Amino acid sequence: MRMRPTLSWTPAEDLPPGTTDLGPVVDALSTGGVLVLSGAGISTESGIPDYRGEGGSLSRHTPMTYQDFTAGAQARRRYWARSHLGWRTFGRARPNAGHRAVAAFGRHGLLSGVITQNVDGLHDAAGSEGVVDLHGSLARVVCLSCGAFTSRGELARRLEEANAGFEPVAAGINPDGDADLTDEQVGNFVVVSCTVCDGILKPDVVFFGEAVPPQRVERCRELVREAASLLVLGSSLTVMSGLRFVRQAAEAGKPVLIVNRDPTRGDPHAVTRVALPLGTALTTMAGRLGVTVDDGTTAAARDDTTAVARDGATAVARDGATAVARDGA
């Protein structure tokens, strides 16, 4: 039986509850130099569920681990059947008001950078520039043998051809793009291989049990060093991959501000935690700062253009190291 990854923690009982006062966050943004670290909570208003909130997917779903994925063909068949179905919904998701507000803050010179734990590409689609995808992107697929990249759109086309008539009804979609299917629904789903070397294909995302590429971690650490403050949006900070940057900022004396509906593992390091829905909170802050947020029309057009360019992209060198056990999760 596959074991659930360590994805929970116990909130400290002596911390005050979250506030609804956006003032400290507005003040930090008005000063500039804010580094954003976002998590699944910023994408829920785009129809992508989170892991741990009310109704979060961990209540019914154990994410695929790297060790399971590489261990056998049946695990990969289950993963790709579920992920292929999930991509039909996941790939159509569009940026919400929260993503668009972050992009607007960037255009107005209030941010020093954006790091996201999400793999949905919605910050890029909203117009944010230079986003660091800490856990990779579902829009890319990589061969574990030769390292060649292909677009997820191209893989989806190949999987459609190999699995004509595959139309199961999923019980739900998860933050990693995985659909909830039974083994019976997975059936004899056909998994395709690399067109270059016939190797095993994997989405270019960091699975549980896999390490974030070290050069990507160092880039994030550099962004923390350069920032005036760190603003966490929609992340419980349960896994070390994101929490370490909160700790780094706090140790350097940089203010840590958190906007998240529920308590987070980083709360002891924060100068404030705002417990409000992200879309409402971010657009309210934009209004106070006199920052104009796109109504979604511009972002939708930009997203369509990005998708075309992404699906036509050529393979590039993989930026990761050989996967090892994830640090500190």
PDB file of N, CA and C in Angstrom, residues 105-205:
ATOM      1  N   PHE A 105       0.825  44.558  -9.786  1.00  0.00           N
ATOM      2  CA  PHE A 105       1.832  45.055  -8.841  1.00  0.00           C
ATOM      3  C   PHE A 105       3.218  45.030  -9.489  1.00  0.00           C
ATOM      4  N   GLY A 106       3.488  43.966 -10.231  1.00  0.00           N
ATOM      5  CA  GLY A 106       4.779  43.872 -10.907  1.00  0.00           C
ATOM      6  C   GLY A 106       4.956  44.961 -11.944  1.00  0.00           C
ATOM      7  N   ARG A 107       3.919  45.220 -12.738  1.00  0.00           N
ATOM      8  CA  ARG A 107       4.004  46.260 -13.770  1.00  0.00           C
ATOM      9  C   ARG A 107       4.230  47.649 -13.156  1.00  0.00           C
ATOM     10  N   HIS A 108       3.736  47.839 -11.949  1.00  0.00           N
ATOM     11  CA  HIS A 108       3.896  49.139 -11.281  1.00  0.00           C
ATOM     12  C   HIS A 108       5.192  49.219 -10.472  1.00  0.00           C
ATOM     13  N   GLY A 109       6.056  48.222 -10.600  1.00  0.00           N
ATOM     14  CA  GLY A 109       7.366  48.271  -9.956  1.00  0.00           C
ATOM     15  C   GLY A 109       7.354  48.037  -8.461  1.00  0.00           C
ATOM     16  N   LEU A 110       6.301  47.392  -7.945  1.00  0.00           N
ATOM     17  CA  LEU A 110       6.197  47.179  -6.507  1.00  0.00           C
ATOM     18  C   LEU A 110       6.824  45.865  -6.066  1.00  0.00           C
ATOM     19  N   LEU A 111       7.070  44.960  -7.013  1.00  0.00           N
ATOM     20  CA  LEU A 111       7.606  43.637  -6.683  1.00  0.00           C
ATOM     21  C   LEU A 111       9.046  43.491  -7.144  1.00  0.00           C
ATOM     22  N   SER A 112       9.795  42.688  -6.389  1.00  0.00           N
ATOM     23  CA  SER A 112      11.160  42.342  -6.816  1.00  0.00           C
ATOM     24  C   SER A 112      11.188  40.996  -7.520  1.00  0.00           C
ATOM     25  N   GLY A 113      10.098  40.238  -7.421  1.00  0.00           N
ATOM     26  CA  GLY A 113      10.045  38.944  -8.088  1.00  0.00           C
ATOM     27  C   GLY A 113       8.839  38.147  -7.638  1.00  0.00           C
ATOM     28  N   VAL A 114       8.610  37.011  -8.321  1.00  0.00           N
ATOM     29  CA  VAL A 114       7.516  36.099  -7.982  1.00  0.00           C
ATOM     30  C   VAL A 114       8.050  34.672  -8.020  1.00  0.00           C
ATOM     31  N   ILE A 115       7.858  33.954  -6.919  1.00  0.00           N
ATOM     32  CA  ILE A 115       8.138  32.519  -6.840  1.00  0.00           C
ATOM     33  C   ILE A 115       6.800  31.835  -6.627  1.00  0.00           C
ATOM     34  N   THR A 116       6.522  30.799  -7.385  1.00  0.00           N
ATOM     35  CA  THR A 116       5.272  30.065  -7.165  1.00  0.00           C
ATOM     36  C   THR A 116       5.534  28.594  -6.945  1.00  0.00           C
ATOM     37  N   GLN A 117       4.816  28.026  -5.994  1.00  0.00           N
ATOM     38  CA  GLN A 117       4.852  26.588  -5.765  1.00  0.00           C
ATOM     39  C   GLN A 117       3.893  25.861  -6.702  1.00  0.00           C
ATOM     40  N   ASN A 118       3.086  26.608  -7.429  1.00  0.00           N
ATOM     41  CA  ASN A 118       2.083  26.020  -8.311  1.00  0.00           C
ATOM     42  C   ASN A 118       2.698  25.586  -9.641  1.00  0.00           C
ATOM     43  N   VAL A 119       2.047  24.644 -10.289  1.00  0.00           N
ATOM     44  CA  VAL A 119       2.539  24.121 -11.569  1.00  0.00           C
ATOM     45  C   VAL A 119       1.571  24.464 -12.701  1.00  0.00           C
ATOM     46  N   ASP A 120       0.664  25.427 -12.448  1.00  0.00           N
ATOM     47  CA  ASP A 120      -0.416  25.710 -13.401  1.00  0.00           C
ATOM     48  C   ASP A 120      -0.103  26.802 -14.417  1.00  0.00           C
ATOM     49  N   GLY A 121       0.986  27.549 -14.255  1.00  0.00           N
ATOM     50  CA  GLY A 121       1.368  28.579 -15.219  1.00  0.00           C
ATOM     51  C   GLY A 121       0.475  29.801 -15.225  1.00  0.00           C
ATOM     52  N   LEU A 122      -0.377  29.982 -14.224  1.00  0.00           N
ATOM     53  CA  LEU A 122      -1.352  31.067 -14.264  1.00  0.00           C
ATOM     54  C   LEU A 122      -0.746  32.432 -13.965  1.00  0.00           C
ATOM     55  N   HIS A 123       0.353  32.485 -13.221  1.00  0.00           N
ATOM     56  CA  HIS A 123       1.029  33.780 -13.032  1.00  0.00           C
ATOM     57  C   HIS A 123       1.569  34.291 -14.364  1.00  0.00           C
ATOM     58  N   ASP A 124       2.196  33.405 -15.127  1.00  0.00           N
ATOM     59  CA  ASP A 124       2.696  33.793 -16.451  1.00  0.00           C
ATOM     60  C   ASP A 124       1.554  34.225 -17.354  1.00  0.00           C
ATOM     61  N   ALA A 125       0.467  33.464 -17.335  1.00  0.00           N
ATOM     62  CA  ALA A 125      -0.675  33.776 -18.185  1.00  0.00           C
ATOM     63  C   ALA A 125      -1.290  35.128 -17.837  1.00  0.00           C
ATOM     64  N   ALA A 126      -1.187  35.524 -16.563  1.00  0.00           N
ATOM     65  CA  ALA A 126      -1.729  36.818 -16.133  1.00  0.00           C
ATOM     66  C   ALA A 126      -0.827  37.980 -16.504  1.00  0.00           C
ATOM     67  N   GLY A 127       0.418  37.681 -16.887  1.00  0.00           N
ATOM     68  CA  GLY A 127       1.321  38.744 -17.299  1.00  0.00           C
ATOM     69  C   GLY A 127       2.486  39.001 -16.380  1.00  0.00           C
ATOM     70  N   SER A 128       2.628  38.239 -15.299  1.00  0.00           N
ATOM     71  CA  SER A 128       3.802  38.399 -14.438  1.00  0.00           C
ATOM     72  C   SER A 128       5.044  37.957 -15.201  1.00  0.00           C
ATOM     73  N   GLU A 129       6.134  38.679 -15.009  1.00  0.00           N
ATOM     74  CA  GLU A 129       7.371  38.375 -15.727  1.00  0.00           C
ATOM     75  C   GLU A 129       8.414  37.788 -14.785  1.00  0.00           C
ATOM     76  N   GLY A 130       9.247  36.911 -15.329  1.00  0.00           N
ATOM     77  CA  GLY A 130      10.350  36.345 -14.563  1.00  0.00           C
ATOM     78  C   GLY A 130       9.920  35.444 -13.424  1.00  0.00           C
ATOM     79  N   VAL A 131       8.757  34.810 -13.547  1.00  0.00           N
ATOM     80  CA  VAL A 131       8.250  33.944 -12.479  1.00  0.00           C
ATOM     81  C   VAL A 131       9.148  32.710 -12.344  1.00  0.00           C
ATOM     82  N   VAL A 132       9.500  32.378 -11.115  1.00  0.00           N
ATOM     83  CA  VAL A 132      10.246  31.147 -10.857  1.00  0.00           C
ATOM     84  C   VAL A 132       9.248  30.066 -10.481  1.00  0.00           C
ATOM     85  N   ASP A 133       9.128  29.043 -11.335  1.00  0.00           N
ATOM     86  CA  ASP A 133       8.239  27.916 -11.066  1.00  0.00           C
ATOM     87  C   ASP A 133       8.983  26.916 -10.187  1.00  0.00           C
ATOM     88  N   LEU A 134       8.849  27.083  -8.876  1.00  0.00           N
ATOM     89  CA  LEU A 134       9.638  26.290  -7.938  1.00  0.00           C
ATOM     90  C   LEU A 134       9.479  24.794  -8.173  1.00  0.00           C
ATOM     91  N   HIS A 135       8.262  24.363  -8.445  1.00  0.00           N
ATOM     92  CA  HIS A 135       7.989  22.940  -8.621  1.00  0.00           C
ATOM     93  C   HIS A 135       7.792  22.551 -10.081  1.00  0.00           C
ATOM     94  N   GLY A 136       8.195  23.417 -11.013  1.00  0.00           N
ATOM     95  CA  GLY A 136       8.102  23.097 -12.425  1.00  0.00           C
ATOM     96  C   GLY A 136       6.773  23.501 -13.038  1.00  0.00           C
ATOM     97  N   SER A 137       6.484  22.936 -14.212  1.00  0.00           N
ATOM     98  CA  SER A 137       5.278  23.304 -14.950  1.00  0.00           C
ATOM     99  C   SER A 137       4.667  22.085 -15.624  1.00  0.00           C
ATOM    100  N   LEU A 138       3.350  21.947 -15.490  1.00  0.00           N
ATOM    101  CA  LEU A 138       2.640  20.854 -16.163  1.00  0.00           C
ATOM    102  C   LEU A 138       2.584  21.044 -17.675  1.00  0.00           C
ATOM    103  N   ALA A 139       2.916  22.238 -18.154  1.00  0.00           N
ATOM    104  CA  ALA A 139       2.860  22.502 -19.593  1.00  0.00           C
ATOM    105  C   ALA A 139       4.020  21.873 -20.351  1.00  0.00           C
ATOM    106  N   ARG A 140       5.005  21.325 -19.621  1.00  0.00           N
ATOM    107  CA  ARG A 140       6.155  20.687 -20.252  1.00  0.00           C
ATOM    108  C   ARG A 140       6.246  19.228 -19.835  1.00  0.00           C
ATOM    109  N   VAL A 141       6.826  18.422 -20.709  1.00  0.00           N
ATOM    110  CA  VAL A 141       7.073  17.006 -20.439  1.00  0.00           C
ATOM    111  C   VAL A 141       8.537  16.729 -20.730  1.00  0.00           C
ATOM    112  N   VAL A 142       9.186  15.932 -19.885  1.00  0.00           N
ATOM    113  CA  VAL A 142      10.605  15.645 -20.051  1.00  0.00           C
ATOM    114  C   VAL A 142      10.829  14.133 -20.102  1.00  0.00           C
ATOM    115  N   CYS A 143      11.792  13.727 -20.907  1.00  0.00           N
ATOM    116  CA  CYS A 143      12.175  12.314 -20.975  1.00  0.00           C
ATOM    117  C   CYS A 143      13.202  12.032 -19.889  1.00  0.00           C
ATOM    118  N   LEU A 144      12.971  10.999 -19.086  1.00  0.00           N
ATOM    119  CA  LEU A 144      13.889  10.671 -18.003  1.00  0.00           C
ATOM    120  C   LEU A 144      15.173  10.025 -18.510  1.00  0.00           C
ATOM    121  N   SER A 145      15.211   9.621 -19.771  1.00  0.00           N
ATOM    122  CA  SER A 145      16.419   8.999 -20.321  1.00  0.00           C
ATOM    123  C   SER A 145      17.317   9.998 -21.030  1.00  0.00           C
ATOM    124  N   CYS A 146      16.761  10.744 -22.006  1.00  0.00           N
ATOM    125  CA  CYS A 146      17.599  11.644 -22.806  1.00  0.00           C
ATOM    126  C   CYS A 146      17.447  13.111 -22.426  1.00  0.00           C
ATOM    127  N   GLY A 147      16.470  13.453 -21.584  1.00  0.00           N
ATOM    128  CA  GLY A 147      16.299  14.831 -21.145  1.00  0.00           C
ATOM    129  C   GLY A 147      15.581  15.728 -22.129  1.00  0.00           C
ATOM    130  N   ALA A 148      15.087  15.186 -23.245  1.00  0.00           N
ATOM    131  CA  ALA A 148      14.398  16.018 -24.235  1.00  0.00           C
ATOM    132  C   ALA A 148      13.057  16.505 -23.695  1.00  0.00           C
ATOM    133  N   PHE A 149      12.730  17.753 -24.001  1.00  0.00           N
ATOM    134  CA  PHE A 149      11.456  18.339 -23.615  1.00  0.00           C
ATOM    135  C   PHE A 149      10.475  18.306 -24.782  1.00  0.00           C
ATOM    136  N   THR A 150       9.200  18.138 -24.473  1.00  0.00           N
ATOM    137  CA  THR A 150       8.124  18.353 -25.425  1.00  0.00           C
ATOM    138  C   THR A 150       7.027  19.122 -24.699  1.00  0.00           C
ATOM    139  N   SER A 151       6.103  19.683 -25.464  1.00  0.00           N
ATOM    140  CA  SER A 151       5.007  20.410 -24.852  1.00  0.00           C
ATOM    141  C   SER A 151       3.925  19.444 -24.394  1.00  0.00           C
ATOM    142  N   ARG A 152       3.175  19.861 -23.385  1.00  0.00           N
ATOM    143  CA  ARG A 152       2.081  19.023 -22.901  1.00  0.00           C
ATOM    144  C   ARG A 152       0.988  18.914 -23.968  1.00  0.00           C
ATOM    145  N   GLY A 153       0.826  19.964 -24.754  1.00  0.00           N
ATOM    146  CA  GLY A 153      -0.154  19.905 -25.822  1.00  0.00           C
ATOM    147  C   GLY A 153       0.149  18.807 -26.824  1.00  0.00           C
ATOM    148  N   GLU A 154       1.420  18.651 -27.182  1.00  0.00           N
ATOM    149  CA  GLU A 154       1.817  17.599 -28.116  1.00  0.00           C
ATOM    150  C   GLU A 154       1.602  16.219 -27.495  1.00  0.00           C
ATOM    151  N   LEU A 155       1.960  16.067 -26.217  1.00  0.00           N
ATOM    152  CA  LEU A 155       1.741  14.786 -25.562  1.00  0.00           C
ATOM    153  C   LEU A 155       0.249  14.462 -25.499  1.00  0.00           C
ATOM    154  N   ALA A 156      -0.580  15.467 -25.192  1.00  0.00           N
ATOM    155  CA  ALA A 156      -2.025  15.242 -25.128  1.00  0.00           C
ATOM    156  C   ALA A 156      -2.552  14.731 -26.461  1.00  0.00           C
ATOM    157  N   ARG A 157      -2.038  15.299 -27.559  1.00  0.00           N
ATOM    158  CA  ARG A 157      -2.463  14.842 -28.892  1.00  0.00           C
ATOM    159  C   ARG A 157      -2.096  13.380 -29.098  1.00  0.00           C
ATOM    160  N   ARG A 158      -0.894  12.991 -28.721  1.00  0.00           N
ATOM    161  CA  ARG A 158      -0.452  11.607 -28.895  1.00  0.00           C
ATOM    162  C   ARG A 158      -1.263  10.655 -28.025  1.00  0.00           C
ATOM    163  N   LEU A 159      -1.566  11.075 -26.793  1.00  0.00           N
ATOM    164  CA  LEU A 159      -2.348  10.222 -25.902  1.00  0.00           C
ATOM    165  C   LEU A 159      -3.788  10.078 -26.389  1.00  0.00           C
ATOM    166  N   GLU A 160      -4.334  11.147 -26.966  1.00  0.00           N
ATOM    167  CA  GLU A 160      -5.686  11.061 -27.537  1.00  0.00           C
ATOM    168  C   GLU A 160      -5.720  10.033 -28.656  1.00  0.00           C
ATOM    169  N   GLU A 161      -4.698  10.053 -29.517  1.00  0.00           N
ATOM    170  CA  GLU A 161      -4.648   9.109 -30.633  1.00  0.00           C
ATOM    171  C   GLU A 161      -4.492   7.664 -30.152  1.00  0.00           C
ATOM    172  N   ALA A 162      -3.712   7.485 -29.090  1.00  0.00           N
ATOM    173  CA  ALA A 162      -3.447   6.137 -28.590  1.00  0.00           C
ATOM    174  C   ALA A 162      -4.589   5.589 -27.739  1.00  0.00           C
ATOM    175  N   ASN A 163      -5.504   6.488 -27.301  1.00  0.00           N
ATOM    176  CA  ASN A 163      -6.566   6.065 -26.392  1.00  0.00           C
ATOM    177  C   ASN A 163      -7.922   6.597 -26.856  1.00  0.00           C
ATOM    178  N   ALA A 164      -8.239   6.335 -28.108  1.00  0.00           N
ATOM    179  CA  ALA A 164      -9.521   6.781 -28.657  1.00  0.00           C
ATOM    180  C   ALA A 164     -10.674   6.220 -27.829  1.00  0.00           C
ATOM    181  N   GLY A 165     -11.607   7.097 -27.485  1.00  0.00           N
ATOM    182  CA  GLY A 165     -12.767   6.666 -26.708  1.00  0.00           C
ATOM    183  C   GLY A 165     -12.564   6.696 -25.213  1.00  0.00           C
ATOM    184  N   PHE A 166     -11.407   7.171 -24.746  1.00  0.00           N
ATOM    185  CA  PHE A 166     -11.158   7.270 -23.301  1.00  0.00           C
ATOM    186  C   PHE A 166     -11.902   8.479 -22.754  1.00  0.00           C
ATOM    187  N   GLU A 167     -13.054   8.253 -22.135  1.00  0.00           N
ATOM    188  CA  GLU A 167     -13.905   9.353 -21.662  1.00  0.00           C
ATOM    189  C   GLU A 167     -14.503   9.057 -20.286  1.00  0.00           C
ATOM    190  N   PRO A 168     -13.693   8.644 -19.300  1.00  0.00           N
ATOM    191  CA  PRO A 168     -14.266   8.380 -17.972  1.00  0.00           C
ATOM    192  C   PRO A 168     -14.670   9.685 -17.291  1.00  0.00           C
ATOM    193  N   VAL A 169     -15.554   9.576 -16.325  1.00  0.00           N
ATOM    194  CA  VAL A 169     -15.986  10.738 -15.551  1.00  0.00           C
ATOM    195  C   VAL A 169     -15.217  10.745 -14.239  1.00  0.00           C
ATOM    196  N   ALA A 170     -14.442  11.795 -14.015  1.00  0.00           N
ATOM    197  CA  ALA A 170     -13.608  11.879 -12.813  1.00  0.00           C
ATOM    198  C   ALA A 170     -14.412  12.384 -11.627  1.00  0.00           C
ATOM    199  N   ALA A 171     -14.047  11.907 -10.433  1.00  0.00           N
ATOM    200  CA  ALA A 171     -14.698  12.371  -9.209  1.00  0.00           C
ATOM    201  C   ALA A 171     -14.220  13.763  -8.826  1.00  0.00           C
ATOM    202  N   GLY A 172     -13.065  14.170  -9.336  1.00  0.00           N
ATOM    203  CA  GLY A 172     -12.523  15.492  -9.007  1.00  0.00           C
ATOM    204  C   GLY A 172     -11.178  15.694  -9.656  1.00  0.00           C
ATOM    205  N   ILE A 173     -10.707  16.954  -9.658  1.00  0.00           N
ATOM    206  CA  ILE A 173      -9.393  17.312 -10.188  1.00  0.00           C
ATOM    207  C   ILE A 173      -8.560  17.859  -9.029  1.00  0.00           C
ATOM    208  N   ASN A 174      -7.272  17.527  -9.019  1.00  0.00           N
ATOM    209  CA  ASN A 174      -6.400  17.902  -7.916  1.00  0.00           C
ATOM    210  C   ASN A 174      -5.396  18.980  -8.324  1.00  0.00           C
ATOM    211  N   PRO A 175      -4.720  19.628  -7.345  1.00  0.00           N
ATOM    212  CA  PRO A 175      -3.809  20.733  -7.660  1.00  0.00           C
ATOM    213  C   PRO A 175      -2.651  20.356  -8.581  1.00  0.00           C
ATOM    214  N   ASP A 176      -2.318  19.052  -8.625  1.00  0.00           N
ATOM    215  CA  ASP A 176      -1.234  18.604  -9.503  1.00  0.00           C
ATOM    216  C   ASP A 176      -1.741  18.208 -10.885  1.00  0.00           C
ATOM    217  N   GLY A 177      -3.030  18.499 -11.177  1.00  0.00           N
ATOM    218  CA  GLY A 177      -3.591  18.171 -12.478  1.00  0.00           C
ATOM    219  C   GLY A 177      -4.043  16.740 -12.602  1.00  0.00           C
ATOM    220  N   ASP A 178      -4.021  15.997 -11.508  1.00  0.00           N
ATOM    221  CA  ASP A 178      -4.376  14.583 -11.497  1.00  0.00           C
ATOM    222  C   ASP A 178      -5.876  14.451 -11.250  1.00  0.00           C
ATOM    223  N   ALA A 179      -6.557  13.675 -12.069  1.00  0.00           N
ATOM    224  CA  ALA A 179      -7.992  13.430 -11.884  1.00  0.00           C
ATOM    225  C   ALA A 179      -8.194  12.195 -11.014  1.00  0.00           C
ATOM    226  N   ASP A 180      -9.274  12.196 -10.264  1.00  0.00           N
ATOM    227  CA  ASP A 180      -9.595  11.043  -9.414  1.00  0.00           C
ATOM    228  C   ASP A 180     -10.304   9.976 -10.247  1.00  0.00           C
ATOM    229  N   LEU A 181      -9.618   8.870 -10.523  1.00  0.00           N
ATOM    230  CA  LEU A 181     -10.190   7.746 -11.264  1.00  0.00           C
ATOM    231  C   LEU A 181      -9.948   6.452 -10.507  1.00  0.00           C
ATOM    232  N   THR A 182     -10.847   5.524 -10.650  1.00  0.00           N
ATOM    233  CA  THR A 182     -10.654   4.194 -10.079  1.00  0.00           C
ATOM    234  C   THR A 182      -9.751   3.376 -11.001  1.00  0.00           C
ATOM    235  N   ASP A 183      -9.232   2.258 -10.474  1.00  0.00           N
ATOM    236  CA  ASP A 183      -8.413   1.380 -11.308  1.00  0.00           C
ATOM    237  C   ASP A 183      -9.220   0.847 -12.489  1.00  0.00           C
ATOM    238  N   GLU A 184     -10.507   0.617 -12.275  1.00  0.00           N
ATOM    239  CA  GLU A 184     -11.356   0.132 -13.353  1.00  0.00           C
ATOM    240  C   GLU A 184     -11.476   1.180 -14.461  1.00  0.00           C
ATOM    241  N   GLN A 185     -11.565   2.446 -14.092  1.00  0.00           N
ATOM    242  CA  GLN A 185     -11.652   3.506 -15.090  1.00  0.00           C
ATOM    243  C   GLN A 185     -10.335   3.672 -15.842  1.00  0.00           C
ATOM    244  N   VAL A 186      -9.216   3.463 -15.148  1.00  0.00           N
ATOM    245  CA  VAL A 186      -7.911   3.541 -15.807  1.00  0.00           C
ATOM    246  C   VAL A 186      -7.802   2.441 -16.861  1.00  0.00           C
ATOM    247  N   GLY A 187      -8.234   1.253 -16.498  1.00  0.00           N
ATOM    248  CA  GLY A 187      -8.245   0.136 -17.439  1.00  0.00           C
ATOM    249  C   GLY A 187      -6.891  -0.133 -18.073  1.00  0.00           C
ATOM    250  N   ASN A 188      -6.874  -0.283 -19.387  1.00  0.00           N
ATOM    251  CA  ASN A 188      -5.638  -0.563 -20.132  1.00  0.00           C
ATOM    252  C   ASN A 188      -5.150   0.679 -20.871  1.00  0.00           C
ATOM    253  N   PHE A 189      -5.231   1.809 -20.218  1.00  0.00           N
ATOM    254  CA  PHE A 189      -4.776   3.066 -20.824  1.00  0.00           C
ATOM    255  C   PHE A 189      -3.367   2.892 -21.396  1.00  0.00           C
ATOM    256  N   VAL A 190      -3.169   3.389 -22.620  1.00  0.00           N
ATOM    257  CA  VAL A 190      -1.891   3.224 -23.311  1.00  0.00           C
ATOM    258  C   VAL A 190      -0.995   4.439 -23.036  1.00  0.00           C
ATOM    259  N   VAL A 191       0.180   4.188 -22.485  1.00  0.00           N
ATOM    260  CA  VAL A 191       1.162   5.239 -22.206  1.00  0.00           C
ATOM    261  C   VAL A 191       2.147   5.318 -23.366  1.00  0.00           C
ATOM    262  N   VAL A 192       2.400   6.515 -23.866  1.00  0.00           N
ATOM    263  CA  VAL A 192       3.345   6.679 -24.970  1.00  0.00           C
ATOM    264  C   VAL A 192       4.724   7.017 -24.421  1.00  0.00           C
ATOM    265  N   SER A 193       5.753   6.797 -25.231  1.00  0.00           N
ATOM    266  CA  SER A 193       7.139   7.022 -24.800  1.00  0.00           C
ATOM    267  C   SER A 193       7.770   8.162 -25.584  1.00  0.00           C
ATOM    268  N   CYS A 194       8.998   8.495 -25.235  1.00  0.00           N
ATOM    269  CA  CYS A 194       9.743   9.586 -25.873  1.00  0.00           C
ATOM    270  C   CYS A 194       9.919   9.300 -27.372  1.00  0.00           C
ATOM    271  N   THR A 195       9.671  10.287 -28.204  1.00  0.00           N
ATOM    272  CA  THR A 195       9.827  10.116 -29.647  1.00  0.00           C
ATOM    273  C   THR A 195      11.288  10.160 -30.068  1.00  0.00           C
ATOM    274  N   VAL A 196      12.174  10.592 -29.169  1.00  0.00           N
ATOM    275  CA  VAL A 196      13.602  10.680 -29.490  1.00  0.00           C
ATOM    276  C   VAL A 196      14.313   9.372 -29.179  1.00  0.00           C
ATOM    277  N   CYS A 197      14.051   8.832 -27.951  1.00  0.00           N
ATOM    278  CA  CYS A 197      14.821   7.658 -27.528  1.00  0.00           C
ATOM    279  C   CYS A 197      13.965   6.522 -26.987  1.00  0.00           C
ATOM    280  N   ASP A 198      12.641   6.678 -27.027  1.00  0.00           N
ATOM    281  CA  ASP A 198      11.716   5.667 -26.520  1.00  0.00           C
ATOM    282  C   ASP A 198      11.775   5.542 -24.999  1.00  0.00           C
ATOM    283  N   GLY A 199      12.277   6.584 -24.322  1.00  0.00           N
ATOM    284  CA  GLY A 199      12.389   6.565 -22.868  1.00  0.00           C
ATOM    285  C   GLY A 199      11.085   6.921 -22.179  1.00  0.00           C
ATOM    286  N   ILE A 200      11.129   6.918 -20.851  1.00  0.00           N
ATOM    287  CA  ILE A 200       9.962   7.210 -20.018  1.00  0.00           C
ATOM    288  C   ILE A 200       9.724   8.712 -19.953  1.00  0.00           C
ATOM    289  N   LEU A 201       8.479   9.121 -20.194  1.00  0.00           N
ATOM    290  CA  LEU A 201       8.114  10.537 -20.119  1.00  0.00           C
ATOM    291  C   LEU A 201       7.524  10.856 -18.753  1.00  0.00           C
ATOM    292  N   LYS A 202       7.850  12.046 -18.260  1.00  0.00           N
ATOM    293  CA  LYS A 202       7.370  12.529 -16.965  1.00  0.00           C
ATOM    294  C   LYS A 202       7.039  14.012 -17.115  1.00  0.00           C
ATOM    295  N   PRO A 203       5.965  14.475 -16.472  1.00  0.00           N
ATOM    296  CA  PRO A 203       5.726  15.922 -16.513  1.00  0.00           C
ATOM    297  C   PRO A 203       6.890  16.643 -15.853  1.00  0.00           C
ATOM    298  N   ASP A 204       7.226  17.817 -16.348  1.00  0.00           N
ATOM    299  CA  ASP A 204       8.379  18.547 -15.808  1.00  0.00           C
ATOM    300  C   ASP A 204       7.999  19.267 -14.519  1.00  0.00           C
ATOM    301  N   VAL A 205       7.574  18.463 -13.549  1.00  0.00           N
ATOM    302  CA  VAL A 205       7.218  18.973 -12.234  1.00  0.00           C
ATOM    303  C   VAL A 205       7.948  18.155 -11.182  1.00  0.00           C
TER     304      VAL A 205
END
